[in-house]
Short mmCIF file of N, CA and C in Angstrom, two decimals:
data_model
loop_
_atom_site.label_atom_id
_atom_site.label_comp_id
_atom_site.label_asym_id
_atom_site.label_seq_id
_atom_site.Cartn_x
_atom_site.Cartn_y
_atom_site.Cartn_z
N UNK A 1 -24.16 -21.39 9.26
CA UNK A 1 -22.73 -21.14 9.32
C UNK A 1 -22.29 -21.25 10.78
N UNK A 2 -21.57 -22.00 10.75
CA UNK A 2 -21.01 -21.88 12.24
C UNK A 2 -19.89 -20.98 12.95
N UNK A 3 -20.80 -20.51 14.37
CA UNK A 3 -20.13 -19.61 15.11
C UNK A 3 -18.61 -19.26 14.90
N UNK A 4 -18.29 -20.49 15.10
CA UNK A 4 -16.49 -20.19 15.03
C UNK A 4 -16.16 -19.64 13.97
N UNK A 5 -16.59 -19.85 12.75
CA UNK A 5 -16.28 -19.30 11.78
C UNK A 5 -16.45 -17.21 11.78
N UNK A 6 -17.63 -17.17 12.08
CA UNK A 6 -17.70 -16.17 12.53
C UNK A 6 -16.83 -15.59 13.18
N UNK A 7 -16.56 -15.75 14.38
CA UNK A 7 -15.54 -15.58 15.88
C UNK A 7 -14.40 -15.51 14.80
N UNK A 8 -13.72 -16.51 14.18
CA UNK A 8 -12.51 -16.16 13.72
C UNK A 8 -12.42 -14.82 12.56
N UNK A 9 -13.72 -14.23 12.08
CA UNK A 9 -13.82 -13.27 11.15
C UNK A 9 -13.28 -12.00 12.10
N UNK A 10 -13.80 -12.06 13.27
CA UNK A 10 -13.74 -10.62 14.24
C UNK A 10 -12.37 -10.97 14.28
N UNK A 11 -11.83 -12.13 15.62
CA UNK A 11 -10.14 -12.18 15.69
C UNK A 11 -9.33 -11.59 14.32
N UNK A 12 -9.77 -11.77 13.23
CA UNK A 12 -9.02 -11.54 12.65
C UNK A 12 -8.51 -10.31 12.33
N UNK A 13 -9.95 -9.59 12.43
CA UNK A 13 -9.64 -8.09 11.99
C UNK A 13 -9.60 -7.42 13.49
N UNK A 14 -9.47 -8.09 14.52
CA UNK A 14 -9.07 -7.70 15.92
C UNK A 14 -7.67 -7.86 15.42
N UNK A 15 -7.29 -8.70 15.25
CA UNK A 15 -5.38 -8.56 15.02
C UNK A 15 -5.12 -7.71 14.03
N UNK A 16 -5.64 -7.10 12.87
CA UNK A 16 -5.47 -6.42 11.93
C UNK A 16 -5.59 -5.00 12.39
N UNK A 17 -6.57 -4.75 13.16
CA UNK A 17 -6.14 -3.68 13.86
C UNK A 17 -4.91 -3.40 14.80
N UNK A 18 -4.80 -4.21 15.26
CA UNK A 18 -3.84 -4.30 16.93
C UNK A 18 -2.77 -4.13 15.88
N UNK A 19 -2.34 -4.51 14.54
CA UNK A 19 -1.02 -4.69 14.67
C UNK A 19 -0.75 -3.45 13.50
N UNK A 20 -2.00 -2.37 13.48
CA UNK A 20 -1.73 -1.16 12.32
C UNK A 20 -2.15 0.21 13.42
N UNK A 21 -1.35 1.07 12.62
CA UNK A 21 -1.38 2.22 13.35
C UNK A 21 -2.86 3.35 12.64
N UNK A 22 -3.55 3.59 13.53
CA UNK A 22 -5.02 4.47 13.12
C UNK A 22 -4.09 5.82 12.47
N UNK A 23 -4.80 6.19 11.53
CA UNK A 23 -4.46 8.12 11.04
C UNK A 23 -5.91 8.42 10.50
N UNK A 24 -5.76 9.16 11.29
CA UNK A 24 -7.54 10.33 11.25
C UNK A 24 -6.95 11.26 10.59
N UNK A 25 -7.97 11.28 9.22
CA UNK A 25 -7.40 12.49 8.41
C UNK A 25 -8.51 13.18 8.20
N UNK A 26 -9.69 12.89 8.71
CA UNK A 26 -11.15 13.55 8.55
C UNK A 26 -11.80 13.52 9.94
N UNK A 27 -11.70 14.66 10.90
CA UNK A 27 -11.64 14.78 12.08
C UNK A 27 -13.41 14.87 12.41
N UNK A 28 -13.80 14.39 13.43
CA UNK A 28 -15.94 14.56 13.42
C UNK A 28 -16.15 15.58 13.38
N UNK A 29 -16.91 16.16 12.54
CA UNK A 29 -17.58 17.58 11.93
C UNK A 29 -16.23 18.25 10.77
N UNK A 30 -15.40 17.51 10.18
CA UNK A 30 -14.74 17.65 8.85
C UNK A 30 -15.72 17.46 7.82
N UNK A 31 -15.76 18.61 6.64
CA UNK A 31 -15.79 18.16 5.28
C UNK A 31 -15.43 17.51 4.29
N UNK A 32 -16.26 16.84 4.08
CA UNK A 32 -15.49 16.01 2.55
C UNK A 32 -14.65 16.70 1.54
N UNK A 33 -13.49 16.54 1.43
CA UNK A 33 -12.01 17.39 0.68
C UNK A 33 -13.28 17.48 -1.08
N UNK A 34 -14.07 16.65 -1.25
CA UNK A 34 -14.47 17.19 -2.73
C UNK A 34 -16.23 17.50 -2.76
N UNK A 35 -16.80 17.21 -1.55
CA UNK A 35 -18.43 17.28 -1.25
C UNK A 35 -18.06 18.50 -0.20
N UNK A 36 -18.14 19.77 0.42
CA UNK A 36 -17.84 20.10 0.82
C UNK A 36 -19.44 19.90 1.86
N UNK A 37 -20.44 19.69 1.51
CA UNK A 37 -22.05 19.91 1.94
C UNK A 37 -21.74 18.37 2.97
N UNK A 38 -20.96 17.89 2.68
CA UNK A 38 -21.06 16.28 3.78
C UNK A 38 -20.30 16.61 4.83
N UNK A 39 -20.60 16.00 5.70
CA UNK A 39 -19.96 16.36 7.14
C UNK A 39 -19.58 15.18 7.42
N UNK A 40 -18.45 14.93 8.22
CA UNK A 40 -18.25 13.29 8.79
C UNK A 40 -19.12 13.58 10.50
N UNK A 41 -19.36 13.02 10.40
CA UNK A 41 -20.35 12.40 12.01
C UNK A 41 -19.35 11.69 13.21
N UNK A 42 -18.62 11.27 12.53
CA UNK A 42 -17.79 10.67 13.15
C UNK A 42 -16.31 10.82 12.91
N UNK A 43 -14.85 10.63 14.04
CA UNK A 43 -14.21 10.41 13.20
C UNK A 43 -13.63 9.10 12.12
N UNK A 44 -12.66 9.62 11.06
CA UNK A 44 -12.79 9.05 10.01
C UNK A 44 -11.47 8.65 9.18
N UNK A 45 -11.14 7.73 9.28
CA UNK A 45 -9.14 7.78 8.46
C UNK A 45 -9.15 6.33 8.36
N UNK A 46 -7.98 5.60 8.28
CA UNK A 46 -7.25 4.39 7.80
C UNK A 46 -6.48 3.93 8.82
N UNK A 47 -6.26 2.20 8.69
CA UNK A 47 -5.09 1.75 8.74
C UNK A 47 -3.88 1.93 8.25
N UNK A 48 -2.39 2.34 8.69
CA UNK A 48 -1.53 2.89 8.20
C UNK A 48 -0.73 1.13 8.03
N UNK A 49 -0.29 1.16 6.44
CA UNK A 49 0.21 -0.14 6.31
C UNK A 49 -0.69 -1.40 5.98
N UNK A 50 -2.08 -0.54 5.39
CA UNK A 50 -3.09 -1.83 4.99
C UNK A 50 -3.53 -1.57 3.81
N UNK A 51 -3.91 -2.61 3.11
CA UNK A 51 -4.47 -2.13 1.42
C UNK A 51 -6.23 -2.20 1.94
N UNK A 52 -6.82 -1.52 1.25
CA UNK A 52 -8.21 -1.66 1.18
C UNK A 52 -8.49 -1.73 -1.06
N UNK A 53 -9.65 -2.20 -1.23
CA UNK A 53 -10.30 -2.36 -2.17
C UNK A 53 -9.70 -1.37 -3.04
N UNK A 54 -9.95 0.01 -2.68
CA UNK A 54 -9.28 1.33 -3.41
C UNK A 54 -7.88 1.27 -4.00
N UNK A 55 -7.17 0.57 -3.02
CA UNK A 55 -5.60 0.57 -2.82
C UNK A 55 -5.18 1.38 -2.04
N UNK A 56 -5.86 2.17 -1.38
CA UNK A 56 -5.43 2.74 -0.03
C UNK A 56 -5.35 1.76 1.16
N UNK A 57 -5.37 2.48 2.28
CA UNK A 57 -5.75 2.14 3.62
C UNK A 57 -6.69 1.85 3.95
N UNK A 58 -7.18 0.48 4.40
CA UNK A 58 -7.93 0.01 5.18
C UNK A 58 -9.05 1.03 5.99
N UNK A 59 -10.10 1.83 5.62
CA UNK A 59 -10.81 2.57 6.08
C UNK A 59 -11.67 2.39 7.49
N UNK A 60 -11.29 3.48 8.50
CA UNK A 60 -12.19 3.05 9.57
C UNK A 60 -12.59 3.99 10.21
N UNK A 61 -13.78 3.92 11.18
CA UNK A 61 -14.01 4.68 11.46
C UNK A 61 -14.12 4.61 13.53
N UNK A 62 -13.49 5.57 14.01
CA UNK A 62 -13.36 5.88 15.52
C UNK A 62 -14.17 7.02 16.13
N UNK A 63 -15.01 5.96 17.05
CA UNK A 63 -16.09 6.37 18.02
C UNK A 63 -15.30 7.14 19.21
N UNK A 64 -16.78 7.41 19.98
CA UNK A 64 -16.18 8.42 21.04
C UNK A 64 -15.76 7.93 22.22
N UNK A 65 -15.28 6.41 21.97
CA UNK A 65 -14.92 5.24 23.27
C UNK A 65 -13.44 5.61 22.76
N UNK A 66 -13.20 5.97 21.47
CA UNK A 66 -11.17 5.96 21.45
C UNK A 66 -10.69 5.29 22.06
N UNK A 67 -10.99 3.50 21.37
CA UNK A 67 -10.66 2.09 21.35
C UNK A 67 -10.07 1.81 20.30
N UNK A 68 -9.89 0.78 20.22
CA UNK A 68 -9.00 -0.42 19.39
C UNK A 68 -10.62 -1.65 19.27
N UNK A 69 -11.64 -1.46 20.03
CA UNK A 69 -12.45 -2.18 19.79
C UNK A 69 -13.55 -2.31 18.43
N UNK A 70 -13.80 -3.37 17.88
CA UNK A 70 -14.05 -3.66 16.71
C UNK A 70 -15.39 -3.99 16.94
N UNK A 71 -16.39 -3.22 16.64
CA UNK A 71 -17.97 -3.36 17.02
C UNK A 71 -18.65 -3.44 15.84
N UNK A 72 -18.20 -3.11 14.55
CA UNK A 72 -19.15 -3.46 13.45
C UNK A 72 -18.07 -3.35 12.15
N UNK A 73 -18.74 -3.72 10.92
CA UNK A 73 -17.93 -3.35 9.86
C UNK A 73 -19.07 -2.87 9.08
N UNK A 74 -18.84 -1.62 8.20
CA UNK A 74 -19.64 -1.42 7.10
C UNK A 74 -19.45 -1.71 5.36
N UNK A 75 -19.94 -2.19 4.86
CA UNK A 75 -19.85 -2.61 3.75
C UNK A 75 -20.19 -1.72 2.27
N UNK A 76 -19.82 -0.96 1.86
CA UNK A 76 -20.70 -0.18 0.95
C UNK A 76 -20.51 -0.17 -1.04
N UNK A 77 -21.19 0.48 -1.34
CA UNK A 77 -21.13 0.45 -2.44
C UNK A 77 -21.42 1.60 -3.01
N UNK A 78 -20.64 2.22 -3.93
CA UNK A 78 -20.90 3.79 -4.67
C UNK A 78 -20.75 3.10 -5.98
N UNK A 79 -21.97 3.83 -6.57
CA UNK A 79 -22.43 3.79 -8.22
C UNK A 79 -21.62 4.88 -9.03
N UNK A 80 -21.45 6.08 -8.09
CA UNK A 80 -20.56 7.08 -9.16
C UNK A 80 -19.39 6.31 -9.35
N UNK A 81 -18.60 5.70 -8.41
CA UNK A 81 -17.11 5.20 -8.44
C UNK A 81 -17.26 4.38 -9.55
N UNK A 82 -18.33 3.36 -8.86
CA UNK A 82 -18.22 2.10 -9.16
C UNK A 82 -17.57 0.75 -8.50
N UNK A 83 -17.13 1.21 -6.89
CA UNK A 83 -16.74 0.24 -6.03
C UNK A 83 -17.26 -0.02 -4.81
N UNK A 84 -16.08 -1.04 -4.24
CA UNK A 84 -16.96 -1.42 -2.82
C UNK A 84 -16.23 -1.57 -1.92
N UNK A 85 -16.70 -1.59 -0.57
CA UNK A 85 -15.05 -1.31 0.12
C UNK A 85 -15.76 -1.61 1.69
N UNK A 86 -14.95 -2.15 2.47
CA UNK A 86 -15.43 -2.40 3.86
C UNK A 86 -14.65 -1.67 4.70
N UNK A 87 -15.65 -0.93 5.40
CA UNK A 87 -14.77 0.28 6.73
C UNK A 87 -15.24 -0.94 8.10
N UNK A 88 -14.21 -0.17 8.84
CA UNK A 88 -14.09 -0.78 10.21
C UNK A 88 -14.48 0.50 11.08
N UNK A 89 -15.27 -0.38 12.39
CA UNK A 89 -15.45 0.50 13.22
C UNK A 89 -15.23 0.46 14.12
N UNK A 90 -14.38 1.30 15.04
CA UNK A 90 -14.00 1.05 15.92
C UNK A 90 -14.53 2.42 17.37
N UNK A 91 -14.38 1.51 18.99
CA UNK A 91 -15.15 2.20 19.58
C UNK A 91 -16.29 3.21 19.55
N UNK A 92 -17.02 2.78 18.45
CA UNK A 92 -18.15 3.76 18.52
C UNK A 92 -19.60 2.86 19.03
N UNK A 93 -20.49 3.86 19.45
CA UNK A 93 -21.92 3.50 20.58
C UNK A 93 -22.52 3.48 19.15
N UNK A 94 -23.88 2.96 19.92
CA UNK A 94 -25.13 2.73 19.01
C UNK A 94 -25.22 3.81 18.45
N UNK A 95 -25.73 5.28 18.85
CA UNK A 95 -26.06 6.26 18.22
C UNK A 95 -24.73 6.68 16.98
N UNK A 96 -23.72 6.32 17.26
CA UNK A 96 -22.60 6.63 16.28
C UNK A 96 -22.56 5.87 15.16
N UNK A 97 -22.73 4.52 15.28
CA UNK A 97 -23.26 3.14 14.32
C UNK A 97 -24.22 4.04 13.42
N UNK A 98 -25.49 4.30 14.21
CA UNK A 98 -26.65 4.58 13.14
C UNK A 98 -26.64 5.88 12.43
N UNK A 99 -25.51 7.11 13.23
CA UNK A 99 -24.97 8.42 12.04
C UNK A 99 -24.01 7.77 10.83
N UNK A 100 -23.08 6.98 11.36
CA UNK A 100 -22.55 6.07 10.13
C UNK A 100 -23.00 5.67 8.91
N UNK A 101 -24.01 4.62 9.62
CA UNK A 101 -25.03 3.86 8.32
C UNK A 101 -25.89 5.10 7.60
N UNK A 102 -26.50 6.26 8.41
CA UNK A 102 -27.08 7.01 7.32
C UNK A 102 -26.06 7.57 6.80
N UNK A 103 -25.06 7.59 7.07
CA UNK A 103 -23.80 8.91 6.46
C UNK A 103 -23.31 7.73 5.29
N UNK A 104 -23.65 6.85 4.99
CA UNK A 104 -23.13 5.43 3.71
C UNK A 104 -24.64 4.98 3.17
N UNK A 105 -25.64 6.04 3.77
CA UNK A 105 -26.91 5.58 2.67
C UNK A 105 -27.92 7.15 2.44
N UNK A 106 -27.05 8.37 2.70
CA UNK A 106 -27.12 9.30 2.12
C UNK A 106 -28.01 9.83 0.81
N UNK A 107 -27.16 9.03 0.14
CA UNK A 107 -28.03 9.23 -1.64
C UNK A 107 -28.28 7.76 -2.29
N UNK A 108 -28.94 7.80 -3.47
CA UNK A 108 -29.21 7.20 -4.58
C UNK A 108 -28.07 6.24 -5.16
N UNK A 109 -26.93 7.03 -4.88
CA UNK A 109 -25.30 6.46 -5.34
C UNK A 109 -24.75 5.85 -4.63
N UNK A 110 -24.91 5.66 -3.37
CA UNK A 110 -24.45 5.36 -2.49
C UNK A 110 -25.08 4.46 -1.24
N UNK A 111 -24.54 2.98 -0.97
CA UNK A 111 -25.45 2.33 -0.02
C UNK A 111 -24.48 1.71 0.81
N UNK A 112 -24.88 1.36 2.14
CA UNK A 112 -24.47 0.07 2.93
C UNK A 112 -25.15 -0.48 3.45
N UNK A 113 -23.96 -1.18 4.26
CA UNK A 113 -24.95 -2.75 4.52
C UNK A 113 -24.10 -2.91 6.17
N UNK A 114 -24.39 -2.17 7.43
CA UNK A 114 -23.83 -2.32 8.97
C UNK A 114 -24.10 -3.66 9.54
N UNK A 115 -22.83 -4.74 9.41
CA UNK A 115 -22.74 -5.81 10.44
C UNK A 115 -21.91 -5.84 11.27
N UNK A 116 -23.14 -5.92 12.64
CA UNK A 116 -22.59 -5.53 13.97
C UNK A 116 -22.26 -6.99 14.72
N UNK A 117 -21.12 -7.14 15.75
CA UNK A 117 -20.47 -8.03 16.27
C UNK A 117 -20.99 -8.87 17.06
#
């Protein structure tokens, strides 16, 4: 597959960010509103003004750089739901990446798949 193709995957969701407003509604060390035993690791909210898979907001997640920078996307899949849905990540370091990916491969029900930029 060629690079550019690639390159234009990031630009794109580089402009998709730039042009939506972040809302953190699950602050780092928040509980899950229905798992109360899960902790977010990171913080955790949406694009305001984007559809994601769900029909919500565009899900993402903000590192402790509190950027606009787009360093990985996670891909996941839940068996209880039954869906799949790609979060964005933004300004977060390596060690925040890899609380992520275990915090989306947790259980049995639940998996991802972290591609980094």
């Amino acid at each position: 597959m060629p690079s550019s193709i690639n390159e234009a995957f990031w630009e794109a969701i580089d402009k998709l960010v730039s042009e939506s407003r972040i809302v953190i509604d699950r602050p780092k060390g928040s509980q899950h509103p229905d798992f109360p035993s899960i902790v977010y690791p990171v913080a955790y909210g949406y694009l305001s003004g984007t559809t994601s898979m769900d029909g919500n907001g565009i899900d993402v997640w903000v590192g402790s750089a509190f950027s606009r920078t787009v360093g990985a996307v996670m891909c996941t899949i839940d068996l209880l739901k039954k869906d799949s849905e790609v979060k964005i990540l933004l300004g977060c370091t390596s060690n925040e990446k890899a609380m992520i990916y275990d915090f989306h491969n947790h259980s049995e029900n639940m998996k991802g798949l972290l591609i980094t930029r």
